[in-house]
């Protein structure tokens, strides 16, 4: 995907890990298996939302009860990170991040994607691909800058030279490390979990992988929580600014 950046001055090595099922869209080559499973995850969330809101009851039950519990959970995440006054506009964004990552992670742990044959490569959790996790982290970075700029205008960029302009390179580096840490943490944990389970299934195909799979479900949920919590913390930092007091009621 980066081949168009290659020049005689800046050569890019052709490096690929594993086999992938590609789609050619114009001059762009994308991972087809990531799009397929991502659409399945989005479809699951849309169907669950429609079922939960189709016949809303005063005393919830079934799918409505489950989705209301999920809403309360993500609301607490957003409220704890952003505060009572600021969390509402950002609840849909943080909630969507959590639910997409949560369902994606669990799909990799529960669904036997490898049984579905592709012309090349194999299906897996979308978060098992570095492209997905980097894209999610970049969305958080865009939200981070949008939050700060929408609240403070051009004055938002004054934080880069506070308390002294000498810290400008460090402040810029910090903004680069935030999406990197988010993307690599999520990608590394999900990939490592699936590799461990795959190896144990080959070595001890019956009993040993089951506890590891249960542990994988737990860590997958934790990774979704960590990602959405850090996203809320970064947005709160942009809204609050450096050295300012943030009032919470």
PDB file of C-alpha atoms in Angstrom, residues 40-219:
ATOM      1  CA  UNK A  40     -19.567  -8.876   9.771  1.00  0.00           C
ATOM      2  CA  UNK A  41     -18.744  -7.217  13.115  1.00  0.00           C
ATOM      3  CA  UNK A  42     -20.524  -4.009  12.071  1.00  0.00           C
ATOM      4  CA  UNK A  43     -23.511  -6.087  10.928  1.00  0.00           C
ATOM      5  CA  UNK A  44     -23.673  -7.851  14.310  1.00  0.00           C
ATOM      6  CA  UNK A  45     -23.690  -4.509  16.127  1.00  0.00           C
ATOM      7  CA  UNK A  46     -26.355  -3.062  13.809  1.00  0.00           C
ATOM      8  CA  UNK A  47     -28.613  -6.110  14.174  1.00  0.00           C
ATOM      9  CA  UNK A  48     -28.203  -6.088  17.962  1.00  0.00           C
ATOM     10  CA  UNK A  49     -29.088  -2.366  18.052  1.00  0.00           C
ATOM     11  CA  UNK A  50     -32.168  -2.874  15.868  1.00  0.00           C
ATOM     12  CA  UNK A  51     -33.378  -5.800  17.962  1.00  0.00           C
ATOM     13  CA  UNK A  52     -32.837  -3.835  21.170  1.00  0.00           C
ATOM     14  CA  UNK A  53     -34.771  -0.771  19.953  1.00  0.00           C
ATOM     15  CA  UNK A  54     -37.498  -2.489  17.934  1.00  0.00           C
ATOM     16  CA  UNK A  55     -39.947  -2.729  20.830  1.00  0.00           C
ATOM     17  CA  UNK A  56     -38.655  -0.738  23.780  1.00  0.00           C
ATOM     18  CA  UNK A  57     -40.183  -1.746  27.112  1.00  0.00           C
ATOM     19  CA  UNK A  58     -40.210   0.152  30.393  1.00  0.00           C
ATOM     20  CA  UNK A  59     -38.827  -2.969  32.106  1.00  0.00           C
ATOM     21  CA  UNK A  60     -36.107  -4.168  29.707  1.00  0.00           C
ATOM     22  CA  UNK A  61     -35.488  -7.815  28.923  1.00  0.00           C
ATOM     23  CA  UNK A  62     -33.549  -9.865  26.410  1.00  0.00           C
ATOM     24  CA  UNK A  63     -31.549  -7.902  23.851  1.00  0.00           C
ATOM     25  CA  UNK A  64     -32.822  -4.541  25.148  1.00  0.00           C
ATOM     26  CA  UNK A  65     -31.494  -5.393  28.600  1.00  0.00           C
ATOM     27  CA  UNK A  66     -28.117  -6.427  27.166  1.00  0.00           C
ATOM     28  CA  UNK A  67     -27.723  -3.268  25.062  1.00  0.00           C
ATOM     29  CA  UNK A  68     -28.816  -1.026  27.929  1.00  0.00           C
ATOM     30  CA  UNK A  69     -26.169  -2.653  30.113  1.00  0.00           C
ATOM     31  CA  UNK A  70     -23.577  -2.024  27.373  1.00  0.00           C
ATOM     32  CA  UNK A  71     -24.727   1.602  27.125  1.00  0.00           C
ATOM     33  CA  UNK A  72     -24.407   2.106  30.879  1.00  0.00           C
ATOM     34  CA  UNK A  73     -20.951   0.545  30.823  1.00  0.00           C
ATOM     35  CA  UNK A  74     -19.577   2.787  28.063  1.00  0.00           C
ATOM     36  CA  UNK A  75     -21.302   5.793  29.634  1.00  0.00           C
ATOM     37  CA  UNK A  76     -19.351   5.177  32.831  1.00  0.00           C
ATOM     38  CA  UNK A  77     -16.118   4.930  30.832  1.00  0.00           C
ATOM     39  CA  UNK A  78     -16.776   8.257  29.116  1.00  0.00           C
ATOM     40  CA  UNK A  79     -18.007   9.960  32.296  1.00  0.00           C
ATOM     41  CA  UNK A  80     -15.027   8.815  34.369  1.00  0.00           C
ATOM     42  CA  UNK A  81     -12.538  10.088  31.804  1.00  0.00           C
ATOM     43  CA  UNK A  82     -14.226  13.270  30.566  1.00  0.00           C
ATOM     44  CA  UNK A  83     -16.328  14.348  33.518  1.00  0.00           C
ATOM     45  CA  UNK A  84     -20.035  15.009  33.874  1.00  0.00           C
ATOM     46  CA  UNK A  85     -19.974  18.228  31.823  1.00  0.00           C
ATOM     47  CA  UNK A  86     -17.984  17.024  28.809  1.00  0.00           C
ATOM     48  CA  UNK A  87     -18.730  13.335  28.284  1.00  0.00           C
ATOM     49  CA  UNK A  88     -22.078  13.438  26.423  1.00  0.00           C
ATOM     50  CA  UNK A  89     -20.869  14.649  22.980  1.00  0.00           C
ATOM     51  CA  UNK A  90     -18.091  12.035  23.042  1.00  0.00           C
ATOM     52  CA  UNK A  91     -20.151   9.090  24.278  1.00  0.00           C
ATOM     53  CA  UNK A  92     -21.058   7.813  20.754  1.00  0.00           C
ATOM     54  CA  UNK A  93     -17.416   7.892  19.643  1.00  0.00           C
ATOM     55  CA  UNK A  94     -15.991   6.162  22.733  1.00  0.00           C
ATOM     56  CA  UNK A  95     -18.893   3.699  22.851  1.00  0.00           C
ATOM     57  CA  UNK A  96     -18.436   2.773  19.179  1.00  0.00           C
ATOM     58  CA  UNK A  97     -14.717   2.200  19.720  1.00  0.00           C
ATOM     59  CA  UNK A  98     -15.362  -0.070  22.698  1.00  0.00           C
ATOM     60  CA  UNK A  99     -18.118  -2.131  21.066  1.00  0.00           C
ATOM     61  CA  UNK A 100     -16.292  -2.560  17.740  1.00  0.00           C
ATOM     62  CA  UNK A 101     -13.048  -3.632  19.414  1.00  0.00           C
ATOM     63  CA  UNK A 102     -14.865  -5.861  21.921  1.00  0.00           C
ATOM     64  CA  UNK A 103     -16.879  -7.737  19.279  1.00  0.00           C
ATOM     65  CA  UNK A 104     -13.860  -7.920  16.948  1.00  0.00           C
ATOM     66  CA  UNK A 105     -11.671  -9.416  19.671  1.00  0.00           C
ATOM     67  CA  UNK A 106     -14.288 -11.942  20.730  1.00  0.00           C
ATOM     68  CA  UNK A 107     -14.980 -12.915  17.126  1.00  0.00           C
ATOM     69  CA  UNK A 108     -11.343 -13.926  16.810  1.00  0.00           C
ATOM     70  CA  UNK A 109     -11.562 -16.019  19.985  1.00  0.00           C
ATOM     71  CA  UNK A 110     -14.971 -17.650  19.437  1.00  0.00           C
ATOM     72  CA  UNK A 111     -15.551 -17.937  15.675  1.00  0.00           C
ATOM     73  CA  UNK A 112     -13.580 -20.611  13.752  1.00  0.00           C
ATOM     74  CA  UNK A 113     -12.748 -18.291  10.858  1.00  0.00           C
ATOM     75  CA  UNK A 114     -10.104 -20.691   9.529  1.00  0.00           C
ATOM     76  CA  UNK A 115     -12.845 -23.085   8.419  1.00  0.00           C
ATOM     77  CA  UNK A 116     -13.898 -20.522   5.783  1.00  0.00           C
ATOM     78  CA  UNK A 117     -11.555 -20.943   2.843  1.00  0.00           C
ATOM     79  CA  UNK A 118     -10.327 -17.973   0.846  1.00  0.00           C
ATOM     80  CA  UNK A 119      -8.363 -17.962  -2.428  1.00  0.00           C
ATOM     81  CA  UNK A 120      -5.413 -16.775  -0.358  1.00  0.00           C
ATOM     82  CA  UNK A 121      -4.852 -16.020   3.328  1.00  0.00           C
ATOM     83  CA  UNK A 122      -7.458 -16.656   6.022  1.00  0.00           C
ATOM     84  CA  UNK A 123     -10.104 -14.794   7.979  1.00  0.00           C
ATOM     85  CA  UNK A 124      -9.305 -13.528  11.486  1.00  0.00           C
ATOM     86  CA  UNK A 125     -10.323 -10.823  13.928  1.00  0.00           C
ATOM     87  CA  UNK A 126      -9.967  -7.327  12.380  1.00  0.00           C
ATOM     88  CA  UNK A 127      -7.865  -6.272  15.371  1.00  0.00           C
ATOM     89  CA  UNK A 128      -5.439  -9.047  14.458  1.00  0.00           C
ATOM     90  CA  UNK A 129      -4.280  -6.783  11.600  1.00  0.00           C
ATOM     91  CA  UNK A 130      -2.005  -3.812  12.270  1.00  0.00           C
ATOM     92  CA  UNK A 131      -3.847  -1.756   9.621  1.00  0.00           C
ATOM     93  CA  UNK A 132      -7.056  -1.894  11.678  1.00  0.00           C
ATOM     94  CA  UNK A 133      -5.452  -0.945  14.976  1.00  0.00           C
ATOM     95  CA  UNK A 134      -3.481   1.903  13.385  1.00  0.00           C
ATOM     96  CA  UNK A 135      -6.675   3.206  11.734  1.00  0.00           C
ATOM     97  CA  UNK A 136      -8.501   3.153  15.079  1.00  0.00           C
ATOM     98  CA  UNK A 137      -5.584   4.932  16.771  1.00  0.00           C
ATOM     99  CA  UNK A 138      -5.520   7.603  14.050  1.00  0.00           C
ATOM    100  CA  UNK A 139      -9.243   8.184  14.597  1.00  0.00           C
ATOM    101  CA  UNK A 140      -8.483   8.790  18.267  1.00  0.00           C
ATOM    102  CA  UNK A 141      -5.741  11.255  17.284  1.00  0.00           C
ATOM    103  CA  UNK A 142      -8.137  13.132  14.988  1.00  0.00           C
ATOM    104  CA  UNK A 143     -10.703  13.273  17.788  1.00  0.00           C
ATOM    105  CA  UNK A 144      -7.972  14.473  20.157  1.00  0.00           C
ATOM    106  CA  UNK A 145      -7.003  17.393  17.919  1.00  0.00           C
ATOM    107  CA  UNK A 146     -10.608  18.188  17.037  1.00  0.00           C
ATOM    108  CA  UNK A 147     -11.571  18.349  20.732  1.00  0.00           C
ATOM    109  CA  UNK A 148      -8.789  20.773  21.574  1.00  0.00           C
ATOM    110  CA  UNK A 149      -9.190  22.938  18.483  1.00  0.00           C
ATOM    111  CA  UNK A 150     -13.003  23.134  18.708  1.00  0.00           C
ATOM    112  CA  UNK A 151     -12.850  24.295  22.326  1.00  0.00           C
ATOM    113  CA  UNK A 152      -9.863  26.670  22.229  1.00  0.00           C
ATOM    114  CA  UNK A 153      -9.357  27.542  18.568  1.00  0.00           C
ATOM    115  CA  UNK A 154      -5.817  28.425  17.536  1.00  0.00           C
ATOM    116  CA  UNK A 155      -4.986  28.978  21.199  1.00  0.00           C
ATOM    117  CA  UNK A 156      -4.969  25.185  21.562  1.00  0.00           C
ATOM    118  CA  UNK A 157      -1.556  25.018  19.889  1.00  0.00           C
ATOM    119  CA  UNK A 158      -0.072  27.246  22.602  1.00  0.00           C
ATOM    120  CA  UNK A 159       0.233  24.109  24.743  1.00  0.00           C
ATOM    121  CA  UNK A 160       3.157  23.006  22.593  1.00  0.00           C
ATOM    122  CA  UNK A 161       5.322  25.846  23.860  1.00  0.00           C
ATOM    123  CA  UNK A 162       4.204  25.808  27.493  1.00  0.00           C
ATOM    124  CA  UNK A 163       5.871  26.334  29.906  1.00  0.00           C
ATOM    125  CA  UNK A 164       8.832  26.916  27.562  1.00  0.00           C
ATOM    126  CA  UNK A 165       9.365  26.628  23.773  1.00  0.00           C
ATOM    127  CA  UNK A 166      12.286  24.297  24.482  1.00  0.00           C
ATOM    128  CA  UNK A 167       9.739  21.512  25.089  1.00  0.00           C
ATOM    129  CA  UNK A 168       8.229  21.840  21.590  1.00  0.00           C
ATOM    130  CA  UNK A 169       9.958  18.704  20.153  1.00  0.00           C
ATOM    131  CA  UNK A 170       8.903  16.638  23.172  1.00  0.00           C
ATOM    132  CA  UNK A 171       5.286  17.833  22.899  1.00  0.00           C
ATOM    133  CA  UNK A 172       5.191  16.912  19.201  1.00  0.00           C
ATOM    134  CA  UNK A 173       6.795  13.531  19.891  1.00  0.00           C
ATOM    135  CA  UNK A 174       4.192  12.868  22.568  1.00  0.00           C
ATOM    136  CA  UNK A 175       1.394  13.324  20.028  1.00  0.00           C
ATOM    137  CA  UNK A 176       3.070  10.764  17.755  1.00  0.00           C
ATOM    138  CA  UNK A 177       3.594   8.198  20.509  1.00  0.00           C
ATOM    139  CA  UNK A 178      -0.062   8.222  21.606  1.00  0.00           C
ATOM    140  CA  UNK A 179      -1.492   6.569  18.456  1.00  0.00           C
ATOM    141  CA  UNK A 180       1.548   4.299  18.189  1.00  0.00           C
ATOM    142  CA  UNK A 181       1.123   2.991  21.728  1.00  0.00           C
ATOM    143  CA  UNK A 182      -2.626   2.491  21.235  1.00  0.00           C
ATOM    144  CA  UNK A 183      -2.241   0.598  17.963  1.00  0.00           C
ATOM    145  CA  UNK A 184       0.696  -1.638  18.923  1.00  0.00           C
ATOM    146  CA  UNK A 185      -0.740  -2.506  22.346  1.00  0.00           C
ATOM    147  CA  UNK A 186      -4.030  -3.715  20.871  1.00  0.00           C
ATOM    148  CA  UNK A 187      -2.453  -5.461  17.872  1.00  0.00           C
ATOM    149  CA  UNK A 188       0.263  -7.182  19.907  1.00  0.00           C
ATOM    150  CA  UNK A 189      -2.068  -8.535  22.566  1.00  0.00           C
ATOM    151  CA  UNK A 190      -4.657  -9.906  20.131  1.00  0.00           C
ATOM    152  CA  UNK A 191      -2.056 -11.418  17.807  1.00  0.00           C
ATOM    153  CA  UNK A 192      -0.144 -13.005  20.707  1.00  0.00           C
ATOM    154  CA  UNK A 193      -3.321 -14.504  22.169  1.00  0.00           C
ATOM    155  CA  UNK A 194      -4.354 -16.093  18.851  1.00  0.00           C
ATOM    156  CA  UNK A 195      -0.841 -17.437  18.245  1.00  0.00           C
ATOM    157  CA  UNK A 196      -0.672 -19.023  21.704  1.00  0.00           C
ATOM    158  CA  UNK A 197      -4.045 -20.709  21.245  1.00  0.00           C
ATOM    159  CA  UNK A 198      -3.082 -21.944  17.765  1.00  0.00           C
ATOM    160  CA  UNK A 199       0.193 -23.437  19.014  1.00  0.00           C
ATOM    161  CA  UNK A 200      -1.482 -25.149  21.992  1.00  0.00           C
ATOM    162  CA  UNK A 201      -4.201 -26.593  19.748  1.00  0.00           C
ATOM    163  CA  UNK A 202      -1.475 -28.198  17.622  1.00  0.00           C
ATOM    164  CA  UNK A 203       0.483 -29.512  20.611  1.00  0.00           C
ATOM    165  CA  UNK A 204      -2.319 -30.508  23.015  1.00  0.00           C
ATOM    166  CA  UNK A 205      -5.522 -30.436  20.979  1.00  0.00           C
ATOM    167  CA  UNK A 206      -8.114 -31.087  23.689  1.00  0.00           C
ATOM    168  CA  UNK A 207      -7.888 -29.809  27.265  1.00  0.00           C
ATOM    169  CA  UNK A 208      -5.031 -27.332  27.587  1.00  0.00           C
ATOM    170  CA  UNK A 209      -6.288 -24.745  25.018  1.00  0.00           C
ATOM    171  CA  UNK A 210      -9.656 -24.317  26.782  1.00  0.00           C
ATOM    172  CA  UNK A 211      -8.362 -22.388  29.850  1.00  0.00           C
ATOM    173  CA  UNK A 212      -6.151 -20.317  27.540  1.00  0.00           C
ATOM    174  CA  UNK A 213      -9.159 -19.508  25.342  1.00  0.00           C
ATOM    175  CA  UNK A 214     -11.138 -18.399  28.406  1.00  0.00           C
ATOM    176  CA  UNK A 215      -8.217 -16.236  29.461  1.00  0.00           C
ATOM    177  CA  UNK A 216      -8.113 -14.868  25.906  1.00  0.00           C
ATOM    178  CA  UNK A 217     -11.770 -13.816  26.146  1.00  0.00           C
ATOM    179  CA  UNK A 218     -10.993 -11.976  29.374  1.00  0.00           C
ATOM    180  CA  UNK A 219      -7.905 -10.216  27.992  1.00  0.00           C
TER     181      UNK A 219
END
